[in-house]
Amino acid sequence: MSELAVPENRLLIAGSWQSPASGEALPVLDPATQQAFHQAGRATAADVDAAVAAARAAYDGWSRMNPSDRGAILARWSQLIFQHVEELARYEAQDVGKPLSDARTNIFIAGSILGYFAGAADKLHGATLPSRSADNTGFTLREPLGVCAMVIAWNVPAILFMADAAPALAAGNTIVLKPSEYAPMSPLAIAALAAEAGLPPGVLNVVTGLGPEAGQPLTSHRGINHISFVGSSATGRAIMRSAAENLVPVKLELGGKSPNVVFADADLDAAVPAILESIVENAGQNCYAGSRLLIEEPIYDEVVQRLAAAMEAVKAGPWHEDLDMGPLVNGIQHERVSGFLSGGVAGGARVVTGGPGDADGWYVKPTLFDKVTPDMPIVREEIFGPVLAAESFRGARDAIDRVNATPYGLLVSVWTNDLSRALRVTQEVRSGQVSVNEFANSAIIGFPFNLAKESGFSQGGGYEAMKEYTSEKGVTIKMRPLD
């Protein structure tokens, strides 16, 4: 197995590593040391133009390829990801600052997503429709959209890359990907494996760079037929405005404020560790992070005490030490999260445990607030850090109302041994996903990353995700009489 190296200051366009038109580079920082360990290419509009042109030139050949052959190429790519798990995990861990074992899990999930859609490539089909006339027949065809622009966030880059790219490629589209400038390494390395798997030049292009210089020219480009975006709600709205100008469909994965809802009959031995993991995994830098905690009144004090003790036992450190939690990804994020910490205290909430980090690097301790009110920013706004706000509720109706009181609707986790209650809550919360007695299970094959409200709209890597990257063409045929 060859070493997986990513060249410095290069973009992947038309199957080759090319210098950015500006010649300029962007430093990629290790969040634990705050020092650069790589130089990524700083793409501008000229590079985006070249990447879109390459994707357009590759489209006819890729879209018309036998879908079984497309699937075979994607399957080889998936196997190469599994063969290079350790190298890819090191790239992702150092990029984001997460523990190495967490990054390894992310790479396995990314490879599995690609393998799933490799198998689905030749199973995308239309429908044969009934007719009111014996002389007419009708059917539909599923066709790829064309060139897809993909702009992903920095928190789980390998998974975000594959959740969009795998179904799009399996359906016959070509891609221009812009990873986050903060975490481009695992997407670049995974893309480097695609050529080895046999992906034709231009089918996948990767331009790294800043949002205004590369992201905006890409999402507003007239050569794009579909836009996928993962990131903030504010940027998502801007991208929708760009898409409106060109009348192209958009897929958005935005923010979240996901609650764990703990009823008095819950198994706390199972719930507390899962609640802890939901807010410290990736230092809370996940859109689905369990950043709200709703506890039924009779067990409120016990849950808060147990969770505080669990948070105090969390060990944080750099990626290569492979501890429980790493630092935040950059100084901007550290300043943002620190602002929520100080704002929570100023607003009257109580810090049960946690606060600013006490080590070099962009660290924040796992932090638990209580004595909060529903209007506080730490309750309503996405923090994207290991910060949890706890509040009590009385009964299922109160819990449902509190869950639905925020603008987001990504994931709700319900902890109860009452099946009827679990189903009622599942039906009435406004959320794209619900987990019962667990949090964010990634073991369900083909599970859709559905979203609601201001969290966006997406089928994110789920069993019907290929349809997001196709259009349906209706066909009718008038049959001639038999001789």
XYZ file of C-alpha atoms in Angstrom:
483
model
C 0.000 0.000 0.000
C 1.466 3.327 -1.072
C 1.820 6.274 1.294
C -1.070 8.703 1.007
C 0.424 12.166 0.559
C -1.381 15.431 -0.182
C 0.778 17.912 -2.126
C 1.264 21.394 -0.737
C -0.563 24.369 -2.260
C -2.411 22.374 -4.901
C -5.992 22.058 -6.134
C -7.427 18.918 -7.741
C -8.807 19.935 -11.141
C -9.403 17.692 -14.162
C -7.639 14.796 -12.503
C -4.347 16.570 -11.725
C -2.883 18.585 -8.865
C -2.666 22.184 -10.039
C -1.295 25.348 -8.461
C -3.952 27.962 -7.695
C -4.128 30.803 -10.207
C -3.054 33.276 -7.527
C -0.106 31.136 -6.466
C -1.096 31.837 -2.864
C -1.516 29.279 -0.095
C -3.523 28.977 3.118
C -1.954 27.558 6.296
C -3.739 24.573 7.836
C -3.391 24.730 11.622
C -3.232 22.031 14.283
C -5.749 23.282 16.903
C -3.728 21.786 19.762
C -0.507 23.632 18.878
C -1.993 26.500 16.837
C 0.854 25.876 14.367
C 0.609 25.197 10.617
C 1.315 21.637 9.487
C 0.315 22.021 5.812
C -0.224 24.667 3.147
C -3.451 24.344 1.150
C -4.142 26.061 -2.141
C -5.975 29.398 -2.019
C -8.458 29.119 -4.875
C -10.130 32.106 -6.494
C -12.844 32.549 -9.107
C -10.442 31.611 -11.927
C -9.811 28.218 -10.313
C -13.536 27.710 -9.773
C -14.125 28.407 -13.460
C -11.519 25.794 -14.388
C -12.988 23.224 -11.998
C -16.543 23.742 -13.249
C -15.344 23.469 -16.847
C -13.559 20.211 -16.019
C -16.667 18.811 -14.348
C -18.794 19.876 -17.326
C -16.393 18.210 -19.773
C -16.439 14.959 -17.765
C -20.212 14.868 -17.336
C -21.310 13.196 -20.558
C -18.920 10.281 -20.213
C -19.658 9.702 -16.525
C -23.435 10.099 -16.730
C -23.678 7.750 -19.722
C -21.423 5.108 -18.234
C -23.050 1.781 -17.428
C -24.246 2.337 -13.837
C -22.799 -1.022 -12.793
C -19.409 0.189 -13.974
C -19.868 3.459 -12.065
C -20.700 1.438 -8.982
C -17.617 -0.744 -9.423
C -15.353 2.325 -9.490
C -16.998 3.709 -6.363
C -16.661 0.320 -4.662
C -12.909 0.247 -5.387
C -12.657 3.774 -3.988
C -14.465 2.672 -0.841
C -12.030 -0.200 -0.352
C -9.082 2.147 -0.774
C -10.501 4.356 1.981
C -10.624 1.341 4.292
C -7.060 0.411 3.350
C -5.846 3.915 4.240
C -7.920 4.424 7.397
C -4.976 5.253 9.641
C -3.494 7.900 7.338
C -6.881 9.469 6.681
C -7.730 9.452 10.385
C -4.495 11.266 11.216
C -5.282 13.946 8.646
C -8.786 14.462 10.026
C -7.749 14.337 13.686
C -4.946 16.869 13.299
C -7.083 19.118 11.086
C -10.066 19.323 13.418
C -8.333 18.638 16.734
C -10.421 15.594 17.583
C -9.089 12.427 19.258
C -7.573 9.955 16.814
C -10.087 7.202 17.623
C -12.987 9.550 16.839
C -11.396 10.454 13.512
C -10.888 6.768 12.745
C -14.610 6.185 13.292
C -15.411 9.080 10.948
C -13.283 7.546 8.187
C -14.959 4.155 8.594
C -18.371 5.828 8.318
C -17.276 7.755 5.218
C -16.036 4.564 3.561
C -19.254 2.783 4.466
C -21.401 5.548 2.959
C -19.436 5.296 -0.281
C -19.762 1.518 -0.298
C -23.508 1.762 0.225
C -24.024 4.039 -2.768
C -21.599 2.027 -4.883
C -24.073 -0.823 -4.501
C -27.019 1.479 -5.231
C -25.629 2.943 -8.461
C -27.389 0.403 -10.717
C -30.583 0.322 -8.674
C -31.831 3.820 -9.401
C -34.899 3.602 -11.603
C -38.103 5.310 -12.615
C -41.654 3.997 -12.565
C -44.030 2.409 -15.050
C -47.417 4.082 -14.774
C -50.931 2.746 -15.454
C -52.936 4.173 -18.342
C -56.608 4.907 -18.924
C -56.122 3.925 -22.569
C -54.939 0.635 -24.016
C -53.162 2.634 -26.735
C -50.924 4.602 -24.366
C -48.112 3.702 -22.042
C -46.154 5.928 -19.681
C -43.033 5.687 -17.588
C -40.444 7.889 -15.889
C -36.686 8.141 -16.131
C -34.320 9.237 -13.362
C -31.547 11.405 -14.777
C -28.547 13.075 -13.096
C -28.723 16.834 -12.648
C -25.296 17.713 -14.048
C -22.481 19.529 -12.243
C -22.967 19.678 -8.462
C -21.338 22.265 -6.205
C -20.596 21.034 -2.694
C -19.468 23.266 0.168
C -18.909 21.415 3.434
C -18.100 22.321 7.027
C -14.970 21.506 9.025
C -16.321 19.427 11.919
C -16.622 15.958 10.317
C -15.226 16.610 6.839
C -14.816 13.022 5.654
C -18.415 12.119 6.500
C -19.831 15.348 5.091
C -17.869 14.840 1.881
C -19.184 11.331 1.331
C -22.756 12.009 2.457
C -23.025 14.399 -0.516
C -20.518 13.068 -3.038
C -21.354 9.356 -2.888
C -25.044 9.600 -3.891
C -24.326 12.360 -6.410
C -21.610 10.386 -8.159
C -23.558 7.132 -8.036
C -26.436 8.889 -9.799
C -24.098 10.055 -12.589
C -23.340 13.660 -11.614
C -19.934 15.331 -11.564
C -18.702 17.447 -8.656
C -16.785 20.534 -7.617
C -16.103 20.320 -3.882
C -14.970 23.165 -1.629
C -13.956 21.886 1.797
C -13.609 24.251 4.710
C -10.309 26.118 4.773
C -9.990 24.984 8.391
C -10.131 21.259 7.605
C -9.343 20.390 3.986
C -6.926 17.521 4.564
C -9.106 14.397 4.738
C -11.271 15.484 1.752
C -8.121 16.134 -0.296
C -6.623 12.797 0.710
C -9.835 10.890 0.000
C -10.099 12.613 -3.367
C -6.518 11.565 -4.136
C -7.625 7.936 -3.808
C -10.405 8.380 -6.362
C -8.037 8.399 -9.355
C -6.387 5.220 -8.076
C -9.851 3.634 -8.015
C -10.415 4.606 -11.656
C -12.592 7.703 -11.316
C -12.202 9.560 -14.638
C -10.482 12.978 -14.634
C -12.839 15.868 -13.990
C -15.590 13.811 -12.364
C -14.413 15.036 -8.943
C -12.655 18.381 -8.520
C -11.550 19.908 -5.218
C -10.867 23.618 -4.733
C -9.694 24.768 -1.318
C -9.951 28.368 -0.253
C -11.888 31.037 1.592
C -15.641 31.445 1.379
C -15.722 34.860 -0.357
C -12.905 33.917 -2.751
C -13.890 30.354 -3.688
C -17.183 29.385 -2.044
C -19.208 32.335 -3.288
C -17.955 32.082 -6.901
C -18.772 28.377 -6.840
C -22.294 28.588 -5.439
C -23.200 31.472 -7.748
C -21.614 29.927 -10.853
C -23.911 29.637 -13.870
C -22.347 26.303 -14.799
C -23.674 24.644 -11.638
C -26.858 22.531 -11.653
C -27.200 21.765 -7.925
C -25.801 23.138 -4.662
C -25.179 21.243 -1.430
C -24.131 23.252 1.595
C -23.277 22.338 5.188
C -22.688 25.203 7.584
C -24.313 28.150 9.305
C -27.890 29.289 8.794
C -26.725 32.771 7.762
C -24.533 31.403 4.976
C -27.272 28.964 3.991
C -29.661 31.844 3.405
C -27.064 33.621 1.258
C -26.557 30.489 -0.810
C -30.292 30.141 -1.350
C -30.340 33.682 -2.707
C -27.539 32.799 -5.132
C -29.373 29.650 -6.163
C -32.521 31.678 -6.836
C -30.627 33.814 -9.334
C -29.665 30.723 -11.327
C -32.797 28.679 -10.524
C -30.926 25.621 -9.279
C -32.024 23.258 -6.481
C -30.349 23.485 -3.081
C -29.697 21.013 -0.271
C -28.932 22.619 3.104
C -27.638 21.141 6.362
C -27.530 23.971 8.880
C -27.577 24.399 12.637
C -29.088 22.476 15.494
C -30.001 22.715 19.152
C -30.735 19.073 19.864
C -32.244 18.087 23.222
C -31.956 14.973 25.320
C -35.360 14.574 26.990
C -35.045 12.463 30.150
C -38.234 11.168 31.757
C -38.384 9.992 35.358
C -38.548 6.310 34.366
C -35.394 6.463 32.192
C -32.435 4.163 32.710
C -29.939 6.740 33.938
C -27.028 4.316 33.814
C -27.511 4.254 30.045
C -28.683 7.847 29.604
C -25.973 9.806 31.434
C -22.968 8.412 29.482
C -24.818 8.928 26.193
C -25.789 12.500 27.114
C -22.166 13.212 28.023
C -20.930 11.786 24.704
C -23.523 13.798 22.792
C -22.003 17.084 23.959
C -18.269 16.300 24.305
C -17.822 14.271 21.091
C -15.804 16.483 18.743
C -15.805 19.071 21.570
C -19.500 19.687 20.890
C -18.744 20.840 17.339
C -21.545 18.897 15.691
C -24.799 20.228 14.278
C -26.660 17.435 16.088
C -24.790 17.889 19.401
C -26.995 17.328 22.433
C -26.692 20.900 23.677
C -30.031 20.999 25.536
C -30.968 18.771 28.443
C -34.626 18.540 29.521
C -35.092 16.567 32.740
C -38.373 15.613 34.393
C -38.615 17.278 37.800
C -38.468 14.217 40.126
C -35.000 13.223 38.850
C -33.622 16.643 37.965
C -31.092 16.972 40.795
C -29.828 13.416 40.373
C -29.239 13.763 36.635
C -27.472 17.116 37.019
C -25.197 15.736 39.745
C -24.343 12.585 37.825
C -23.693 14.453 34.611
C -21.523 17.062 36.333
C -19.371 14.314 37.821
C -19.039 12.669 34.408
C -18.022 15.969 32.804
C -15.371 16.580 35.440
C -13.787 13.224 34.577
C -13.370 14.083 30.864
C -9.730 14.270 29.777
C -8.823 16.732 27.027
C -5.668 16.896 24.946
C -4.181 16.914 21.426
C -5.328 14.496 18.771
C -2.375 12.108 19.017
C -2.914 11.495 22.747
C -6.342 10.070 21.829
C -8.122 11.218 24.993
C -11.824 11.968 25.507
C -11.929 15.390 23.871
C -9.767 17.786 21.899
C -9.629 21.579 21.555
C -11.951 23.721 19.486
C -10.989 24.009 15.840
C -9.671 27.597 15.758
C -9.423 30.911 17.555
C -12.650 32.226 16.050
C -14.598 29.292 17.416
C -12.846 29.551 20.787
C -13.799 33.217 21.059
C -17.399 32.435 20.100
C -17.807 29.656 22.669
C -16.070 31.719 25.355
C -18.578 34.472 24.652
C -21.455 32.105 25.362
C -19.798 31.038 28.616
C -19.468 34.591 29.883
C -22.877 35.550 28.493
C -24.552 32.655 30.291
C -23.153 33.772 33.627
C -24.021 37.411 32.963
C -27.575 36.372 32.059
C -28.099 34.665 35.419
C -27.456 30.999 34.601
C -25.419 28.923 37.055
C -22.266 27.066 36.026
C -22.563 23.641 37.631
C -19.182 22.600 36.258
C -16.761 23.615 33.526
C -15.727 26.931 32.035
C -12.676 28.168 30.122
C -9.884 25.706 29.409
C -6.737 25.628 31.516
C -4.297 24.308 28.877
C -2.497 25.876 25.951
C -4.488 25.669 22.742
C -8.119 26.416 21.993
C -9.572 24.366 24.855
C -12.869 24.763 26.696
C -13.903 22.512 29.563
C -17.146 20.530 29.250
C -19.601 22.985 30.783
C -23.013 22.411 32.347
C -25.379 25.320 33.018
C -28.596 25.170 34.994
C -31.026 27.756 36.353
C -31.596 28.810 32.751
C -34.643 30.407 31.154
C -35.999 29.628 27.661
C -35.039 33.045 26.284
C -31.329 32.755 27.112
C -28.925 32.510 24.137
C -27.323 29.393 25.669
C -30.753 27.722 25.424
C -31.857 29.037 22.023
C -28.708 29.498 19.925
C -26.267 26.990 18.475
C -22.996 27.245 20.417
C -20.924 24.569 18.636
C -18.899 23.777 21.715
C -19.062 21.446 24.764
C -21.668 23.588 26.512
C -24.925 22.115 27.829
C -27.975 23.898 29.270
C -30.196 21.906 31.653
C -33.819 22.712 32.493
C -36.636 20.822 34.184
C -40.094 19.950 32.861
C -43.385 18.589 34.176
C -44.849 15.827 32.062
C -44.728 14.977 28.350
C -46.772 17.961 27.116
C -44.421 20.426 28.802
C -41.423 18.553 27.391
C -42.800 18.650 23.833
C -43.547 22.366 24.076
C -40.010 23.076 25.290
C -38.451 20.945 22.548
C -40.427 22.797 19.877
C -39.664 26.255 21.285
C -36.369 26.709 19.419
C -36.051 27.538 15.699
C -34.053 24.376 15.023
C -35.326 20.884 14.298
C -32.559 18.362 13.798
C -32.491 15.586 16.419
C -34.460 14.802 19.569
C -33.343 12.020 21.888
C -36.045 10.628 24.182
C -35.153 8.630 27.294
C -38.051 6.587 28.710
C -39.152 2.992 29.253
C -42.758 3.852 28.348
C -43.217 2.892 24.692
C -46.503 4.754 24.342
C -44.952 7.962 25.675
C -41.940 7.561 23.388
C -44.183 7.213 20.332
C -46.338 10.202 21.324
C -43.297 12.413 21.782
C -41.826 11.133 18.506
C -44.986 12.129 16.648
C -45.317 15.601 18.162
C -41.803 17.011 18.212
C -40.843 18.990 15.100
C -37.596 17.343 14.203
C -36.025 15.560 11.265
C -34.769 12.727 13.452
C -35.739 11.114 16.759
C -33.770 8.601 18.821
C -35.293 6.634 21.682
C -33.012 5.495 24.521
C -29.895 6.346 22.480
C -28.311 9.306 20.755
C -27.491 9.662 17.031
C -27.073 6.016 16.083
C -24.798 5.692 13.026
C -25.221 1.916 12.786
C -28.529 2.027 10.871
C -27.678 1.381 7.225
C -29.182 3.963 4.888
C -30.481 6.099 7.764
C -31.437 9.560 6.425
C -29.956 12.670 8.006
C -33.289 14.468 7.809
C -33.780 18.036 8.988
C -36.657 20.367 9.856
C -37.290 24.054 10.505
C -34.150 26.220 10.418
C -31.892 23.178 10.518
C -32.377 22.906 6.760
C -33.659 20.292 4.329
C -31.789 17.215 3.241
C -31.893 13.445 2.957
C -28.169 13.487 3.804
C -26.718 10.153 2.805
C -29.933 8.228 3.459
C -31.617 5.481 1.488
C -33.293 7.945 -0.908
C -30.435 10.440 -1.164
C -29.711 9.639 -4.818
C -33.080 11.132 -5.745
C -31.877 14.530 -4.500
C -29.283 14.439 -7.258
C -31.612 13.451 -10.087
C -34.569 14.853 -11.971
C -37.509 12.728 -13.038
C -38.465 12.803 -16.692
C -41.963 11.674 -17.670
C -42.366 9.768 -20.966
C -45.597 8.819 -22.781
C -45.893 6.695 -25.910
C -48.883 6.422 -28.224
C -48.802 2.930 -29.678
C -49.771 2.333 -33.306
C -52.417 -0.279 -34.151
C -51.173 -3.760 -34.973
C -51.165 -4.659 -38.693
